[in-house]
């Protein structure tokens, strides 16, 4: 037991070394494809610069090995092309390129070791040649830009270790040592590449977070608008159910000596209406605002105990908008008549949101509201002229069109929005008063799908 206890720290140390070697193998013994990310504006400029640098490194390396190192044309060309090829390979496979550059340096240093000092006039740069230093720095930069920080630090450590073993341990005859400058520049290049990679990843993550935030904001705005529609729908349905209950309660008193069957049926209708009303309030009552006794700040008189707004309050809405500084003109075509509660409420909210958008996004513009009563529904058009000055930053979420479109689609209608040729903007909605799919009779009026203007239907027009 004591012998095992004394051996345990040794085995732990060996295990740590083995794990470190396995990690080193996984990081640096790989040939995975990792191309250089292209620039947005100058797409091929980095590739072109690296290609020119690779050609210069190859020519300089061959000349240095052949003339100063007195190597033959074959070995000098092989070592020079290894350095230049490593730079080109680093654009796609940085880890194998680092091995090629380091291995080429090691082969050149061993080959030149016996030739150093034979020409005392010229001191050869050893163990790194000038071309080899430039190639190694470029490869380390491209490596640090694409791999994890741990792998870049490991490559730097191996470079420093090989340089120290060659120049510090093995040594050589008199030469011009390049160990110190290579180590210092390698550390600077790896630190620079790691910092640039971290900055690029931070910007990419920031872009992803901004995109997710925008999507969440749009989703939240849509859900809030749907919640608001649900609350208003609750009020509309509750009103009608209350009317049904009261009518069923009063009906027996309007008939002299009503039969028992009639009383039972009317009592059943009243009970069912009250039960449905109770369930409706229980399910949708939670959608009430947190301050149910307060009116909406932008729409006075719309508290929970106030009647839902309809087109009868359009004049009040327009006057409030004019008081805010917007010039608004209105036009109502067709025979004005009461519509269904949902249609009236949605039409009012669409006009309200459209005028609010003009106030926020088109300062100095004039707005024109046109409402057309047609036999099968209602047409709305809110258009504004070109703004006279830039719009200030808006604190809103910027998704008002989502809510307007939701209201139109809920009723089986449609809503289109887009810029006009004169620089203005138009929102056009078609709200049917009947079930979707019913065709209007010939001669009715509808919207031109190209311009959004209200026009009369041709009796032969199949688009009705």
Tab-separated table of C-alpha atoms in Angstrom:
chain	number	residue	atom	x	y	z
A	1	UNK	CA	0.000	0.000	0.000
A	2	UNK	CA	2.885	2.372	0.827
A	3	UNK	CA	4.687	1.515	-2.394
A	4	UNK	CA	1.573	2.217	-4.391
A	5	UNK	CA	1.098	5.521	-2.578
A	6	UNK	CA	4.677	6.583	-3.336
A	7	UNK	CA	4.281	5.760	-7.020
A	8	UNK	CA	0.979	7.550	-7.451
A	9	UNK	CA	2.449	11.119	-7.929
A	10	UNK	CA	4.816	9.773	-10.570
A	11	UNK	CA	1.976	8.163	-12.478
A	12	UNK	CA	-0.038	11.374	-12.167
A	13	UNK	CA	2.825	13.386	-13.638
A	14	UNK	CA	3.263	10.916	-16.505
A	15	UNK	CA	-0.489	11.017	-17.161
A	16	UNK	CA	-0.449	14.796	-17.355
A	17	UNK	CA	2.435	14.706	-19.829
A	18	UNK	CA	0.621	12.134	-21.943
A	19	UNK	CA	-2.571	14.212	-21.921
A	20	UNK	CA	-0.590	17.296	-22.936
A	21	UNK	CA	1.037	15.350	-25.780
A	22	UNK	CA	-2.364	14.091	-26.939
A	23	UNK	CA	-3.709	17.641	-26.868
A	24	UNK	CA	-0.679	18.829	-28.818
A	25	UNK	CA	-1.244	16.082	-31.365
A	26	UNK	CA	-4.912	16.950	-31.773
A	27	UNK	CA	-4.165	20.653	-32.266
A	28	UNK	CA	-1.093	20.502	-34.513
A	29	UNK	CA	-1.322	17.122	-36.251
A	30	UNK	CA	-4.244	17.972	-38.485
A	31	UNK	CA	-4.736	18.789	-42.138
A	32	UNK	CA	-8.263	20.163	-41.946
A	33	UNK	CA	-9.311	22.777	-44.496
A	34	UNK	CA	-9.416	26.274	-42.973
A	35	UNK	CA	-9.406	28.851	-45.796
A	36	UNK	CA	-8.508	32.469	-45.272
A	37	UNK	CA	-11.718	34.524	-44.792
A	38	UNK	CA	-12.173	36.926	-47.729
A	39	UNK	CA	-12.426	40.648	-47.186
A	40	UNK	CA	-15.792	42.290	-47.701
A	41	UNK	CA	-14.659	45.236	-49.836
A	42	UNK	CA	-11.342	43.987	-51.244
A	43	UNK	CA	-12.161	40.318	-51.639
A	44	UNK	CA	-8.949	39.026	-53.214
A	45	UNK	CA	-6.447	41.620	-51.990
A	46	UNK	CA	-5.118	39.508	-49.052
A	47	UNK	CA	-4.675	36.511	-51.355
A	48	UNK	CA	-2.856	38.618	-53.914
A	49	UNK	CA	-0.520	40.108	-51.307
A	50	UNK	CA	0.298	36.650	-49.941
A	51	UNK	CA	0.968	35.292	-53.420
A	52	UNK	CA	3.401	38.138	-54.144
A	53	UNK	CA	5.058	37.566	-50.751
A	54	UNK	CA	5.373	33.822	-51.455
A	55	UNK	CA	7.076	34.511	-54.793
A	56	UNK	CA	9.502	36.961	-53.156
A	57	UNK	CA	10.253	34.507	-50.317
A	58	UNK	CA	10.929	31.710	-52.786
A	59	UNK	CA	13.280	33.789	-54.948
A	60	UNK	CA	15.096	35.248	-51.929
A	61	UNK	CA	15.403	31.875	-50.208
A	62	UNK	CA	16.810	30.121	-53.272
A	63	UNK	CA	19.333	32.919	-53.826
A	64	UNK	CA	20.440	32.904	-50.192
A	65	UNK	CA	20.852	29.141	-49.984
A	66	UNK	CA	22.635	28.952	-53.344
A	67	UNK	CA	24.979	31.946	-53.169
A	68	UNK	CA	25.607	32.489	-49.446
A	69	UNK	CA	25.104	28.910	-48.329
A	70	UNK	CA	26.920	27.376	-51.347
A	71	UNK	CA	24.239	24.730	-51.852
A	72	UNK	CA	23.477	23.176	-55.186
A	73	UNK	CA	20.620	24.388	-57.328
A	74	UNK	CA	18.461	21.392	-56.426
A	75	UNK	CA	18.631	21.574	-52.596
A	76	UNK	CA	18.496	25.396	-52.647
A	77	UNK	CA	15.387	25.356	-54.837
A	78	UNK	CA	13.744	22.700	-52.649
A	79	UNK	CA	14.318	24.681	-49.444
A	80	UNK	CA	13.280	27.983	-51.066
A	81	UNK	CA	10.078	26.501	-52.484
A	82	UNK	CA	9.282	24.959	-49.090
A	83	UNK	CA	9.271	28.397	-47.466
A	84	UNK	CA	7.247	30.053	-50.253
A	85	UNK	CA	4.863	27.106	-50.559
A	86	UNK	CA	4.178	27.223	-46.822
A	87	UNK	CA	2.843	30.779	-47.198
A	88	UNK	CA	0.524	29.714	-50.028
A	89	UNK	CA	-0.615	26.601	-48.166
A	90	UNK	CA	-1.368	28.678	-45.057
A	91	UNK	CA	-4.227	30.408	-46.884
A	92	UNK	CA	-6.161	27.105	-46.827
A	93	UNK	CA	-4.449	24.734	-44.355
A	94	UNK	CA	-2.542	26.765	-41.751
A	95	UNK	CA	-1.444	23.891	-39.494
A	96	UNK	CA	0.221	21.802	-42.272
A	97	UNK	CA	1.727	25.052	-43.588
A	98	UNK	CA	3.307	25.681	-40.186
A	99	UNK	CA	4.772	22.187	-40.181
A	100	UNK	CA	6.132	22.735	-43.694
A	101	UNK	CA	7.731	26.042	-42.757
A	102	UNK	CA	9.236	24.713	-39.522
A	103	UNK	CA	10.394	21.505	-41.188
A	104	UNK	CA	11.975	23.444	-44.060
A	105	UNK	CA	13.837	25.631	-41.572
A	106	UNK	CA	15.028	22.551	-39.665
A	107	UNK	CA	16.212	20.822	-42.838
A	108	UNK	CA	18.013	23.959	-44.021
A	109	UNK	CA	19.660	24.494	-40.634
A	110	UNK	CA	20.958	20.904	-40.520
A	111	UNK	CA	22.160	21.083	-44.127
A	112	UNK	CA	24.042	24.354	-43.568
A	113	UNK	CA	25.456	23.397	-40.165
A	114	UNK	CA	28.645	21.874	-41.579
A	115	UNK	CA	29.185	24.717	-44.021
A	116	UNK	CA	29.132	27.534	-41.483
A	117	UNK	CA	32.497	29.263	-40.979
A	118	UNK	CA	33.930	28.055	-44.281
A	119	UNK	CA	33.568	31.581	-45.728
A	120	UNK	CA	34.746	33.960	-43.009
A	121	UNK	CA	33.974	37.038	-45.088
A	122	UNK	CA	30.227	36.365	-44.983
A	123	UNK	CA	28.480	35.263	-41.789
A	124	UNK	CA	25.433	33.200	-42.692
A	125	UNK	CA	22.124	33.840	-40.871
A	126	UNK	CA	21.403	30.662	-38.891
A	127	UNK	CA	19.301	28.769	-37.907
A	128	UNK	CA	16.648	30.938	-39.636
A	129	UNK	CA	17.319	32.553	-42.971
A	130	UNK	CA	15.799	35.930	-43.751
A	131	UNK	CA	13.315	34.339	-46.165
A	132	UNK	CA	12.549	31.645	-43.585
A	133	UNK	CA	11.838	34.241	-40.883
A	134	UNK	CA	9.399	36.133	-43.146
A	135	UNK	CA	7.677	32.904	-44.180
A	136	UNK	CA	7.372	31.695	-40.576
A	137	UNK	CA	5.937	35.015	-39.417
A	138	UNK	CA	3.304	35.026	-42.169
A	139	UNK	CA	2.395	31.410	-41.446
A	140	UNK	CA	2.107	32.069	-37.710
A	141	UNK	CA	-0.094	35.119	-38.395
A	142	UNK	CA	-2.447	33.149	-40.633
A	143	UNK	CA	-2.428	30.305	-38.108
A	144	UNK	CA	-3.357	32.593	-35.202
A	145	UNK	CA	-6.162	34.148	-37.263
A	146	UNK	CA	-7.915	30.817	-37.840
A	147	UNK	CA	-7.208	28.389	-34.986
A	148	UNK	CA	-7.907	28.486	-31.278
A	149	UNK	CA	-5.607	30.440	-29.009
A	150	UNK	CA	-4.314	27.242	-27.447
A	151	UNK	CA	-3.190	25.833	-30.804
A	152	UNK	CA	-1.507	29.121	-31.754
A	153	UNK	CA	0.382	29.223	-28.439
A	154	UNK	CA	1.440	25.591	-28.895
A	155	UNK	CA	2.787	26.328	-32.376
A	156	UNK	CA	4.681	29.325	-30.979
A	157	UNK	CA	6.115	27.204	-28.150
A	158	UNK	CA	7.318	24.512	-30.561
A	159	UNK	CA	8.917	27.187	-32.769
A	160	UNK	CA	10.751	28.689	-29.804
A	161	UNK	CA	11.783	25.231	-28.574
A	162	UNK	CA	13.209	24.136	-31.947
A	163	UNK	CA	15.043	27.444	-32.316
A	164	UNK	CA	16.570	27.130	-28.850
A	165	UNK	CA	17.607	23.509	-29.375
A	166	UNK	CA	19.342	24.351	-32.642
A	167	UNK	CA	21.098	27.559	-31.661
A	168	UNK	CA	21.376	27.246	-27.902
A	169	UNK	CA	21.963	23.517	-27.348
A	170	UNK	CA	23.445	22.168	-30.576
A	171	UNK	CA	25.259	25.343	-31.562
A	172	UNK	CA	27.311	25.960	-34.680
A	173	UNK	CA	30.538	27.594	-35.944
A	174	UNK	CA	30.609	31.388	-36.166
A	175	UNK	CA	27.389	32.643	-37.740
A	176	UNK	CA	24.911	35.495	-37.557
A	177	UNK	CA	22.322	34.266	-35.043
A	178	UNK	CA	18.663	34.948	-35.847
A	179	UNK	CA	17.194	33.147	-32.832
A	180	UNK	CA	16.382	36.166	-30.708
A	181	UNK	CA	14.789	38.234	-33.456
A	182	UNK	CA	12.773	35.215	-34.636
A	183	UNK	CA	11.420	34.491	-31.163
A	184	UNK	CA	10.517	38.113	-30.434
A	185	UNK	CA	8.804	38.664	-33.790
A	186	UNK	CA	6.975	35.339	-33.511
A	187	UNK	CA	5.567	36.309	-30.116
A	188	UNK	CA	4.425	39.687	-31.489
A	189	UNK	CA	2.839	38.120	-34.579
A	190	UNK	CA	0.955	35.433	-32.599
A	191	UNK	CA	-0.301	38.038	-30.138
A	192	UNK	CA	-1.457	40.255	-33.022
A	193	UNK	CA	-3.184	37.400	-34.840
A	194	UNK	CA	-4.908	36.208	-31.666
A	195	UNK	CA	-6.148	39.719	-30.932
A	196	UNK	CA	-7.484	40.163	-34.479
A	197	UNK	CA	-9.193	36.785	-34.329
A	198	UNK	CA	-10.789	37.636	-31.001
A	199	UNK	CA	-11.977	40.960	-32.392
A	200	UNK	CA	-13.477	39.290	-35.455
A	201	UNK	CA	-15.254	36.688	-33.327
A	202	UNK	CA	-16.532	39.400	-30.993
A	203	UNK	CA	-17.943	41.362	-33.917
A	204	UNK	CA	-19.532	38.231	-35.374
A	205	UNK	CA	-21.071	37.378	-32.013
A	206	UNK	CA	-22.302	40.946	-31.653
A	207	UNK	CA	-23.925	40.695	-35.091
A	208	UNK	CA	-25.616	37.429	-34.141
A	209	UNK	CA	-26.842	38.901	-30.877
A	210	UNK	CA	-28.154	41.974	-32.699
A	211	UNK	CA	-29.990	39.738	-35.179
A	212	UNK	CA	-31.475	37.654	-32.366
A	213	UNK	CA	-32.451	40.808	-30.500
A	214	UNK	CA	-34.198	42.182	-33.579
A	215	UNK	CA	-36.056	38.915	-34.090
A	216	UNK	CA	-37.074	38.808	-30.432
A	217	UNK	CA	-38.205	42.432	-30.591
A	218	UNK	CA	-40.323	41.698	-33.680
A	219	UNK	CA	-41.769	38.594	-32.051
A	220	UNK	CA	-42.497	40.463	-28.822
A	221	UNK	CA	-44.143	43.316	-30.714
A	222	UNK	CA	-46.276	40.858	-32.631
A	223	UNK	CA	-47.302	39.049	-29.458
A	224	UNK	CA	-48.127	42.326	-27.745
A	225	UNK	CA	-50.300	43.369	-30.655
A	226	UNK	CA	-52.027	39.990	-30.673
A	227	UNK	CA	-52.584	40.315	-26.926
A	228	UNK	CA	-54.104	43.730	-27.480
A	229	UNK	CA	-56.348	42.326	-30.218
A	230	UNK	CA	-57.371	39.498	-27.889
A	231	UNK	CA	-58.319	41.980	-25.155
A	232	UNK	CA	-60.401	44.003	-27.602
A	233	UNK	CA	-61.966	40.835	-28.985
A	234	UNK	CA	-62.828	39.856	-25.429
A	235	UNK	CA	-64.644	43.152	-24.936
A	236	UNK	CA	-66.522	42.863	-28.229
A	237	UNK	CA	-67.629	39.266	-27.666
A	238	UNK	CA	-68.503	39.941	-24.031
A	239	UNK	CA	-70.730	42.830	-25.112
A	240	UNK	CA	-72.642	40.687	-27.580
A	241	UNK	CA	-72.989	37.803	-25.142
A	242	UNK	CA	-74.377	40.185	-22.538
A	243	UNK	CA	-76.909	41.480	-25.070
A	244	UNK	CA	-77.962	37.902	-25.896
A	245	UNK	CA	-78.431	37.131	-22.203
A	246	UNK	CA	-80.544	40.254	-21.623
A	247	UNK	CA	-82.660	39.633	-24.711
A	248	UNK	CA	-83.275	36.041	-23.687
A	249	UNK	CA	-84.350	37.256	-20.236
A	250	UNK	CA	-86.700	39.932	-21.605
A	251	UNK	CA	-88.227	37.884	-24.451
A	252	UNK	CA	-90.801	35.967	-22.312
A	253	UNK	CA	-92.257	39.255	-21.096
A	254	UNK	CA	-92.935	40.354	-24.670
A	255	UNK	CA	-95.234	37.415	-25.365
A	256	UNK	CA	-98.627	36.969	-23.704
A	257	UNK	CA	-98.889	33.631	-21.938
A	258	UNK	CA	-95.686	32.153	-23.396
A	259	UNK	CA	-95.610	28.345	-23.414
A	260	UNK	CA	-93.355	26.508	-21.008
A	261	UNK	CA	-91.191	25.161	-23.846
A	262	UNK	CA	-90.435	28.722	-24.971
A	263	UNK	CA	-89.571	29.769	-21.433
A	264	UNK	CA	-87.281	26.733	-21.029
A	265	UNK	CA	-85.528	27.395	-24.346
A	266	UNK	CA	-85.023	31.069	-23.594
A	267	UNK	CA	-83.794	30.240	-20.093
A	268	UNK	CA	-81.348	27.753	-21.641
A	269	UNK	CA	-80.132	30.391	-24.082
A	270	UNK	CA	-79.632	32.856	-21.240
A	271	UNK	CA	-77.800	30.315	-19.067
A	272	UNK	CA	-75.548	29.265	-21.947
A	273	UNK	CA	-74.761	32.899	-22.722
A	274	UNK	CA	-73.917	33.620	-19.097
A	275	UNK	CA	-71.776	30.481	-18.869
A	276	UNK	CA	-69.930	31.349	-22.087
A	277	UNK	CA	-69.433	34.898	-20.844
A	278	UNK	CA	-68.007	33.616	-17.554
A	279	UNK	CA	-65.604	31.263	-19.339
A	280	UNK	CA	-64.581	34.006	-21.741
A	281	UNK	CA	-63.796	36.383	-18.891
A	282	UNK	CA	-61.900	33.666	-17.053
A	283	UNK	CA	-59.742	32.733	-20.079
A	284	UNK	CA	-59.130	36.120	-21.641
A	285	UNK	CA	-59.424	38.293	-18.540
A	286	UNK	CA	-55.747	37.643	-17.756
A	287	UNK	CA	-54.850	39.655	-20.861
A	288	UNK	CA	-55.955	42.841	-19.167
A	289	UNK	CA	-53.285	45.447	-18.545
A	290	UNK	CA	-51.598	45.714	-15.161
A	291	UNK	CA	-53.384	49.045	-14.521
A	292	UNK	CA	-56.922	48.356	-15.700
A	293	UNK	CA	-58.323	51.555	-14.254
A	294	UNK	CA	-56.032	53.785	-16.305
A	295	UNK	CA	-56.616	54.919	-19.838
A	296	UNK	CA	-54.017	54.422	-22.514
A	297	UNK	CA	-51.699	57.428	-22.502
A	298	UNK	CA	-51.886	57.877	-26.271
A	299	UNK	CA	-55.618	57.290	-26.591
A	300	UNK	CA	-57.733	58.910	-23.856
A	301	UNK	CA	-61.058	57.369	-23.114
A	302	UNK	CA	-60.002	53.828	-23.977
A	303	UNK	CA	-59.827	52.364	-20.504
A	304	UNK	CA	-61.418	49.013	-19.744
A	305	UNK	CA	-64.699	50.604	-18.771
A	306	UNK	CA	-64.828	52.833	-21.865
A	307	UNK	CA	-66.476	51.663	-25.092
A	308	UNK	CA	-64.158	50.321	-27.769
A	309	UNK	CA	-63.308	52.994	-30.360
A	310	UNK	CA	-65.075	52.924	-33.720
A	311	UNK	CA	-64.986	55.031	-36.857
A	312	UNK	CA	-67.471	57.373	-35.175
A	313	UNK	CA	-64.484	58.680	-33.222
A	314	UNK	CA	-62.431	59.291	-36.373
A	315	UNK	CA	-62.956	63.056	-36.154
A	316	UNK	CA	-61.623	63.091	-32.593
A	317	UNK	CA	-58.592	61.071	-33.680
A	318	UNK	CA	-57.893	63.463	-36.555
A	319	UNK	CA	-58.254	66.497	-34.295
A	320	UNK	CA	-55.803	65.034	-31.790
A	321	UNK	CA	-53.356	64.354	-34.603
A	322	UNK	CA	-53.688	67.903	-35.911
A	323	UNK	CA	-53.053	69.206	-32.421
A	324	UNK	CA	-49.749	67.284	-32.510
A	325	UNK	CA	-48.676	69.336	-35.540
A	326	UNK	CA	-49.665	67.122	-38.492
A	327	UNK	CA	-51.838	68.457	-41.311
A	328	UNK	CA	-54.512	65.828	-41.975
A	329	UNK	CA	-57.327	65.779	-44.529
A	330	UNK	CA	-60.081	63.191	-44.581
A	331	UNK	CA	-62.495	61.939	-47.180
A	332	UNK	CA	-65.324	59.445	-46.718
A	333	UNK	CA	-66.917	57.867	-49.791
A	334	UNK	CA	-70.018	55.758	-49.987
A	335	UNK	CA	-72.985	55.512	-47.686
A	336	UNK	CA	-71.753	55.547	-44.123
A	337	UNK	CA	-73.233	52.721	-42.095
A	338	UNK	CA	-72.334	50.838	-38.922
A	339	UNK	CA	-70.077	47.860	-39.495
A	340	UNK	CA	-69.300	44.851	-37.346
A	341	UNK	CA	-67.544	45.693	-34.108
A	342	UNK	CA	-64.327	43.946	-35.149
A	343	UNK	CA	-64.208	45.787	-38.479
A	344	UNK	CA	-64.883	49.168	-36.884
A	345	UNK	CA	-62.269	48.604	-34.186
A	346	UNK	CA	-59.597	47.334	-36.598
A	347	UNK	CA	-60.225	50.179	-39.034
A	348	UNK	CA	-59.851	52.727	-36.243
A	349	UNK	CA	-56.625	51.127	-34.977
A	350	UNK	CA	-55.110	50.952	-38.471
A	351	UNK	CA	-55.788	54.647	-39.107
A	352	UNK	CA	-54.473	55.492	-35.643
A	353	UNK	CA	-51.224	53.570	-36.157
A	354	UNK	CA	-50.759	54.931	-39.680
A	355	UNK	CA	-51.089	58.536	-38.516
A	356	UNK	CA	-48.684	57.822	-35.634
A	357	UNK	CA	-46.158	56.505	-38.141
A	358	UNK	CA	-46.477	59.706	-40.177
A	359	UNK	CA	-45.813	61.779	-37.063
A	360	UNK	CA	-42.744	59.724	-36.166
A	361	UNK	CA	-41.172	59.018	-39.547
A	362	UNK	CA	-42.286	61.844	-41.884
A	363	UNK	CA	-41.870	65.201	-40.117
A	364	UNK	CA	-43.315	68.102	-42.071
A	365	UNK	CA	-45.436	65.875	-44.320
A	366	UNK	CA	-49.188	66.099	-44.835
A	367	UNK	CA	-51.480	63.109	-44.483
A	368	UNK	CA	-54.671	62.171	-46.289
A	369	UNK	CA	-57.133	59.628	-44.898
A	370	UNK	CA	-59.676	58.137	-47.274
A	371	UNK	CA	-62.389	55.698	-46.219
A	372	UNK	CA	-64.604	53.950	-48.734
A	373	UNK	CA	-67.764	52.098	-47.666
A	374	UNK	CA	-68.391	49.293	-50.143
A	375	UNK	CA	-71.143	46.672	-50.071
A	376	UNK	CA	-68.802	43.874	-49.023
A	377	UNK	CA	-66.585	45.725	-46.606
A	378	UNK	CA	-64.418	48.757	-46.055
A	379	UNK	CA	-61.430	50.285	-47.848
A	380	UNK	CA	-58.860	52.378	-45.971
A	381	UNK	CA	-56.123	54.515	-47.448
A	382	UNK	CA	-53.667	56.596	-45.392
A	383	UNK	CA	-51.077	58.391	-47.522
A	384	UNK	CA	-48.545	61.049	-46.653
A	385	UNK	CA	-46.475	63.402	-48.758
A	386	UNK	CA	-42.698	63.638	-48.868
A	387	UNK	CA	-41.211	64.706	-45.494
A	388	UNK	CA	-39.580	68.106	-45.402
A	389	UNK	CA	-36.811	67.178	-42.910
A	390	UNK	CA	-35.065	64.060	-41.641
A	391	UNK	CA	-36.918	62.018	-39.068
A	392	UNK	CA	-35.438	61.961	-35.544
A	393	UNK	CA	-34.545	58.596	-33.984
A	394	UNK	CA	-37.703	56.813	-32.893
A	395	UNK	CA	-37.805	55.027	-29.526
A	396	UNK	CA	-40.423	52.570	-30.797
A	397	UNK	CA	-39.761	49.008	-31.853
A	398	UNK	CA	-40.393	49.811	-35.500
A	399	UNK	CA	-42.900	47.015	-36.124
A	400	UNK	CA	-46.199	48.886	-36.334
A	401	UNK	CA	-46.946	47.392	-39.747
A	402	UNK	CA	-46.996	43.929	-38.176
A	403	UNK	CA	-49.888	44.858	-35.933
A	404	UNK	CA	-51.848	46.526	-38.737
A	405	UNK	CA	-51.349	43.522	-40.998
A	406	UNK	CA	-52.391	41.179	-38.181
A	407	UNK	CA	-55.668	43.064	-37.778
A	408	UNK	CA	-56.437	42.935	-41.486
A	409	UNK	CA	-55.572	39.243	-41.838
A	410	UNK	CA	-57.628	38.406	-38.725
A	411	UNK	CA	-60.724	39.696	-40.520
A	412	UNK	CA	-59.875	37.918	-43.771
A	413	UNK	CA	-58.703	41.127	-45.437
A	414	UNK	CA	-55.352	42.414	-46.641
A	415	UNK	CA	-52.997	45.307	-46.053
A	416	UNK	CA	-50.290	46.690	-48.317
A	417	UNK	CA	-47.738	49.399	-47.596
A	418	UNK	CA	-45.049	50.981	-49.705
A	419	UNK	CA	-43.440	54.185	-50.931
A	420	UNK	CA	-45.010	56.449	-53.538
A	421	UNK	CA	-43.311	57.888	-56.592
A	422	UNK	CA	-43.292	61.412	-55.125
A	423	UNK	CA	-41.381	60.314	-52.024
A	424	UNK	CA	-44.409	59.776	-49.808
A	425	UNK	CA	-45.803	56.594	-48.314
A	426	UNK	CA	-49.174	54.825	-48.492
A	427	UNK	CA	-50.907	52.240	-46.342
A	428	UNK	CA	-53.925	50.591	-47.929
A	429	UNK	CA	-56.227	48.075	-46.218
A	430	UNK	CA	-59.253	46.135	-47.395
A	431	UNK	CA	-61.469	44.860	-44.582
A	432	UNK	CA	-64.345	42.581	-45.596
A	433	UNK	CA	-67.559	42.787	-43.654
A	434	UNK	CA	-68.578	39.248	-44.613
A	435	UNK	CA	-66.928	35.870	-44.407
A	436	UNK	CA	-63.792	35.479	-46.507
A	437	UNK	CA	-64.363	34.058	-49.958
A	438	UNK	CA	-67.618	35.862	-50.809
A	439	UNK	CA	-67.351	37.767	-54.078
A	440	UNK	CA	-68.660	41.299	-54.371
A	441	UNK	CA	-71.331	42.032	-56.897
A	442	UNK	CA	-70.340	43.728	-60.201
A	443	UNK	CA	-70.187	47.492	-60.006
A	444	UNK	CA	-68.774	47.559	-56.493
A	445	UNK	CA	-65.622	49.508	-55.699
A	446	UNK	CA	-62.274	48.061	-54.713
A	447	UNK	CA	-58.594	48.934	-54.755
A	448	UNK	CA	-56.277	48.984	-57.732
A	449	UNK	CA	-53.611	46.373	-56.821
A	450	UNK	CA	-50.879	48.334	-58.589
A	451	UNK	CA	-51.432	51.819	-57.170
A	452	UNK	CA	-53.674	51.273	-54.151
A	453	UNK	CA	-56.214	53.823	-55.396
A	454	UNK	CA	-59.899	53.165	-54.983
A	455	UNK	CA	-61.712	52.437	-58.228
A	456	UNK	CA	-65.033	51.014	-59.402
A	457	UNK	CA	-65.169	47.390	-60.496
A	458	UNK	CA	-65.915	46.531	-64.095
A	459	UNK	CA	-68.803	44.062	-64.345
A	460	UNK	CA	-66.510	41.890	-66.558
A	461	UNK	CA	-63.522	42.063	-64.202
A	462	UNK	CA	-62.805	38.523	-62.916
A	463	UNK	CA	-60.505	39.784	-60.184
A	464	UNK	CA	-63.478	40.718	-58.029
